[in-house]
Short mmCIF file of C-alpha atoms in Angstrom, two decimals:
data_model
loop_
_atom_site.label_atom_id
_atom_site.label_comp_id
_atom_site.label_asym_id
_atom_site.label_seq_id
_atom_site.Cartn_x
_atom_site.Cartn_y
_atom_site.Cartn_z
CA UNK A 1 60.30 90.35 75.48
CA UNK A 2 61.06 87.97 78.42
CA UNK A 3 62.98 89.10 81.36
CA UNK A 4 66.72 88.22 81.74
CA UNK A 5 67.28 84.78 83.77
CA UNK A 6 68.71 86.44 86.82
CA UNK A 7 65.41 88.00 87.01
CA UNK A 8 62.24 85.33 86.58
CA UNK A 9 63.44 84.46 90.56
CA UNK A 10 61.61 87.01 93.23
CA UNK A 11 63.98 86.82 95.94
CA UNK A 12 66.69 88.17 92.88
CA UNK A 13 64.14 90.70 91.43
CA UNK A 14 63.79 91.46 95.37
CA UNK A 15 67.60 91.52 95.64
CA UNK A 16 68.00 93.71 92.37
CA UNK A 17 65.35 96.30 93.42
CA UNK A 18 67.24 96.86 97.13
CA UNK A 19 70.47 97.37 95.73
CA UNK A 20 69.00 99.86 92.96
CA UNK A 21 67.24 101.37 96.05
CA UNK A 22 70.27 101.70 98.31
CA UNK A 23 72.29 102.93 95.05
CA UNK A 24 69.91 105.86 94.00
CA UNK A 25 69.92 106.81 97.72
CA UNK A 26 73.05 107.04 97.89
CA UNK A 27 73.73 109.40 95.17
CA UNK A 28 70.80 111.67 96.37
CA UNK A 29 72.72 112.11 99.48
CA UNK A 30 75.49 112.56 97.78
CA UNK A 31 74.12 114.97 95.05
CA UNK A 32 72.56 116.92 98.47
CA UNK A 33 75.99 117.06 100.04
CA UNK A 34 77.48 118.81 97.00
CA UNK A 35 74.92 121.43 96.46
CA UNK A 36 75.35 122.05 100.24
CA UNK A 37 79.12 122.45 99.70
CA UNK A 38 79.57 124.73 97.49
CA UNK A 39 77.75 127.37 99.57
CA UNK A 40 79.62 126.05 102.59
CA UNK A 41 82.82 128.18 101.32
CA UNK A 42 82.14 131.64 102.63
CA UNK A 43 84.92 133.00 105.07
CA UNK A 44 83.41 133.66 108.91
CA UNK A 45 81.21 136.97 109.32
CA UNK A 46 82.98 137.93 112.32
CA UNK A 47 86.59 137.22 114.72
CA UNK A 48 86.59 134.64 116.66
CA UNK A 49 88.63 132.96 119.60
CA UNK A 50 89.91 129.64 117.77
CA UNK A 51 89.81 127.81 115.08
CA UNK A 52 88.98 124.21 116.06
CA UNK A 53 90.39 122.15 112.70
CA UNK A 54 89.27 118.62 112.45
CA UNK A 55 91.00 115.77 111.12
CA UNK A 56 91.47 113.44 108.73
CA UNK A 57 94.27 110.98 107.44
CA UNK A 58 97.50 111.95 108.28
CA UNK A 59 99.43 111.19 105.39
CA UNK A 60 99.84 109.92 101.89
CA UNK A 61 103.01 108.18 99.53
CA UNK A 62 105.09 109.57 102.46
CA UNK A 63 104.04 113.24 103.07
CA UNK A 64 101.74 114.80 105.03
CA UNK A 65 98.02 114.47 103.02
CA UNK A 66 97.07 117.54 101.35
CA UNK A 67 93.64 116.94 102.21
CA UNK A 68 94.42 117.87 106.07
CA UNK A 69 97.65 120.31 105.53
CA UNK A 70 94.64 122.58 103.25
CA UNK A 71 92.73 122.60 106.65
CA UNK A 72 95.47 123.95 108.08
CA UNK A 73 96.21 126.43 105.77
CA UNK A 74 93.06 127.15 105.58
CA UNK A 75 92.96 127.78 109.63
CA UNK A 76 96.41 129.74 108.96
CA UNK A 77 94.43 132.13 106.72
CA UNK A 78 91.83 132.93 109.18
CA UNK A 79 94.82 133.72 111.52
CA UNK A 80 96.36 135.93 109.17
CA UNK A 81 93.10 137.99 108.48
CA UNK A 82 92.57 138.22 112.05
CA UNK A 83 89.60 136.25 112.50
CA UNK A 84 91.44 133.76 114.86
CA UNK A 85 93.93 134.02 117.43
CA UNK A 86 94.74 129.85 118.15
CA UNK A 87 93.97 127.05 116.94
CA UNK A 88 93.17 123.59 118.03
CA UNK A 89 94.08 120.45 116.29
CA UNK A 90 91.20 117.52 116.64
CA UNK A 91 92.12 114.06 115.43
CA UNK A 92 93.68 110.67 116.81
CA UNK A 93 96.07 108.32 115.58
CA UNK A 94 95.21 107.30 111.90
CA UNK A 95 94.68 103.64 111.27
CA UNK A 96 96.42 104.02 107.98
CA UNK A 97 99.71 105.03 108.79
CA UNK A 98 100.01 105.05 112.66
CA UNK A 99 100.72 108.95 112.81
CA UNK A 100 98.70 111.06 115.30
CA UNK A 101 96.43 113.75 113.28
CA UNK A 102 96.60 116.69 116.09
CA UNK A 103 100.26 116.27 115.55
CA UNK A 104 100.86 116.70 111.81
CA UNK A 105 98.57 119.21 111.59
CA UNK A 106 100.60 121.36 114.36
CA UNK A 107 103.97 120.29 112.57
CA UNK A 108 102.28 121.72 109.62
CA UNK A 109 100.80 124.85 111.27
CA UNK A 110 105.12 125.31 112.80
CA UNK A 111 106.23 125.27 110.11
CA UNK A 112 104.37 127.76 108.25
CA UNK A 113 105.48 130.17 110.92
CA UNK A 114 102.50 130.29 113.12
CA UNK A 115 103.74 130.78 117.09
CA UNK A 116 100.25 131.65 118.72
CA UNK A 117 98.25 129.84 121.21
CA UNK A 118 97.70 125.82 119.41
CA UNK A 119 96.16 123.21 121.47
CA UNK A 120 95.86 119.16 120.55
CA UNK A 121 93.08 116.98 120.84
CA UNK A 122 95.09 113.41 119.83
CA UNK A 123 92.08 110.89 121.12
CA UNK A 124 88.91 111.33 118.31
CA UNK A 125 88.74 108.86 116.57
CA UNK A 126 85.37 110.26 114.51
CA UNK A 127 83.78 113.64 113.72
CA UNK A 128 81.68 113.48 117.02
CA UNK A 129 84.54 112.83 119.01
CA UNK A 130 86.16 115.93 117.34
CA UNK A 131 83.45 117.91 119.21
CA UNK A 132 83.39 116.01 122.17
CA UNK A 133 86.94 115.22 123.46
CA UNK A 134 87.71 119.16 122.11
CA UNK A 135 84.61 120.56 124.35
CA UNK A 136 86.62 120.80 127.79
CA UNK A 137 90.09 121.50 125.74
CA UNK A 138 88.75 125.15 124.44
CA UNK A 139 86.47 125.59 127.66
CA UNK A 140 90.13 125.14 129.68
CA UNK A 141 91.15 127.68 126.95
CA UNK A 142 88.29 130.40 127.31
CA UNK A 143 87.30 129.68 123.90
CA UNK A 144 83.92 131.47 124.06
CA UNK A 145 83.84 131.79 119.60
CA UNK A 146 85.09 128.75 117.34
CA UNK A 147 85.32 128.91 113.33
CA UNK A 148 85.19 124.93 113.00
CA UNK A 149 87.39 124.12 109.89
CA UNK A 150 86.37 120.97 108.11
CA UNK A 151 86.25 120.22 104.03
CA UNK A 152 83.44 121.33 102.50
CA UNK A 153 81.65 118.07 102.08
CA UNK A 154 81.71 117.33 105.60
CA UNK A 155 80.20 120.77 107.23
CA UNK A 156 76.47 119.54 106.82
CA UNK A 157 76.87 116.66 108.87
CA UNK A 158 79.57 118.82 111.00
CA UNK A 159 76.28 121.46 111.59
CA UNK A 160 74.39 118.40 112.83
CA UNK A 161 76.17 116.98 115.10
CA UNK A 162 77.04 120.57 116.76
CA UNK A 163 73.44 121.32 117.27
CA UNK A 164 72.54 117.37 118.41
CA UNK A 165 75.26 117.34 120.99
CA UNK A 166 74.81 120.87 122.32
CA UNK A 167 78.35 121.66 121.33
CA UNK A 168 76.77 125.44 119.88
CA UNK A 169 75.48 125.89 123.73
CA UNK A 170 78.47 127.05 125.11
CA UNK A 171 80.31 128.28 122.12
CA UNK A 172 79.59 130.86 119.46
CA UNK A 173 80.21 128.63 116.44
CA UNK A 174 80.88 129.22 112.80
CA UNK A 175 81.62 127.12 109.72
CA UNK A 176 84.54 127.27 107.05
CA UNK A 177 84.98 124.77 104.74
CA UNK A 178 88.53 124.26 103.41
CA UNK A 179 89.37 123.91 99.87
CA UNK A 180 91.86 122.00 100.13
CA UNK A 181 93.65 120.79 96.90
CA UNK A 182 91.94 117.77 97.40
CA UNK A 183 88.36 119.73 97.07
CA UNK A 184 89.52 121.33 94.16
CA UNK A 185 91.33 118.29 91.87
CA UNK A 186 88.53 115.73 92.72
CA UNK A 187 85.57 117.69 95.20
CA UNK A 188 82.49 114.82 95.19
CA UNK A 189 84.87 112.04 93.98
CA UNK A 190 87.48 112.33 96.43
CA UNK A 191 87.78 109.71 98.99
CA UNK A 192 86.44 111.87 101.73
CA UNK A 193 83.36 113.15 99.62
CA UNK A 194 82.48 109.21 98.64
CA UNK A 195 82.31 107.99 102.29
CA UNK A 196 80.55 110.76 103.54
CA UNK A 197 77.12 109.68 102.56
CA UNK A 198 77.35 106.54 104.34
CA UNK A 199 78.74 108.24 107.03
CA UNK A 200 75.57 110.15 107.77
CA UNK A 201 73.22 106.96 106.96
CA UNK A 202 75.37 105.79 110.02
CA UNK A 203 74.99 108.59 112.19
CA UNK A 204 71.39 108.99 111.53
CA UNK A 205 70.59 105.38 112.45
CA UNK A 206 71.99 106.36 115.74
CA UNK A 207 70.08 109.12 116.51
CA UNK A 208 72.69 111.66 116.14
CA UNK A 209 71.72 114.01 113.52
CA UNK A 210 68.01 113.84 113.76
#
């Protein structure tokens, strides 16, 4: 049987074979980031100071997205079984809509009736900018224990980064992964899920997970 046309050229055989290379590594990273997830769910072993809830896009057809309000609900439940006593709110403005993630995520926290301790990081505009710019915000807290509060196929990379940048050196960390309604309608097909793989191809290449 002869090959197809698009393939009797090398440089397209060449072509075809990189793209089938890139696309089964991307769904090994992605299959790897599932597996991961779904033991990422467990609530914290023991209290901590804060909860330091990271961000994501702001909102959606209007409304705050449910993908970031279930962090903070999620954070609110820690709170409520006395596991956390404040919170802090990590994420910029969102390219998408122009709203500042810190600040819908507080709104959110208000008005659920939460009135302890919340501080704002509004600046990150990535995951290790989450850790970075919120660093000096919980030392100037006392934050000695955080519960970081991310969606579950994001706390692998999360993990990385902490113990890359030293961010576990000066805090007692732990991991909850939110599941959000997001997680549970679409978990790896949702937006968030799909990007993440490429998201740690990019943050390996620079040296900050490895």
């Amino acid at each position: 049987m002869s090959r197809p046309r698009w393939l009797r050229r090398p440089w397209q055989a060449a072509l075809f074979g990189v793209v089938l290379a890139a696309a089964l590594a991307y769904a090994a990273i992605g299959a790897f980031i599932w597996r991961y997830a779904e033991g990422a769910m467990a609530q914290p072993t023991r209290p901590a100071d804060a909860a330091l809830v990271l961000g994501s896009r702001a909102f959606l057809d209007g409304k705050p997205h449910p993908c970031l309000t279930g962090r903070v609900d999620t954070a609110l439940a820690l709170a409520q079984a006395g596991l956390v006593r404040q919170f802090v709110f990590s994420g910029g403005v969102d390219s998408e809509d122009g709203r500042t993630e810190a600040t819908v995520m507080q709104q959110h926290a208000q008005a659920a009736g939460f009135a302890g301790p919340m501080v704002l990081e509004p600046a990150s505009t990535s995951t290790r900018l989450n850790l970075s710019l919120s660093r000096p915000l919980l030392v100037a807290a006392g934050v000695r224990s955080v519960v970081i509060v991310s969606e579950p196929y994001h706390l692998w990379r999360i993990e990385r980064l902490v113990r890359m940048s030293g961010f576990d050196q000066g805090f007692d960390v732990q991991y909850v992964g939110a599941q959000t309604s997001c997680w549970r309608a679409l978990g790896p097909l949702s937006k968030g899920a799909l990007r993440e793989p490429a998201a740690i191809v990019n943050n390996a290449f620079r040296g900050l997970l490895f």
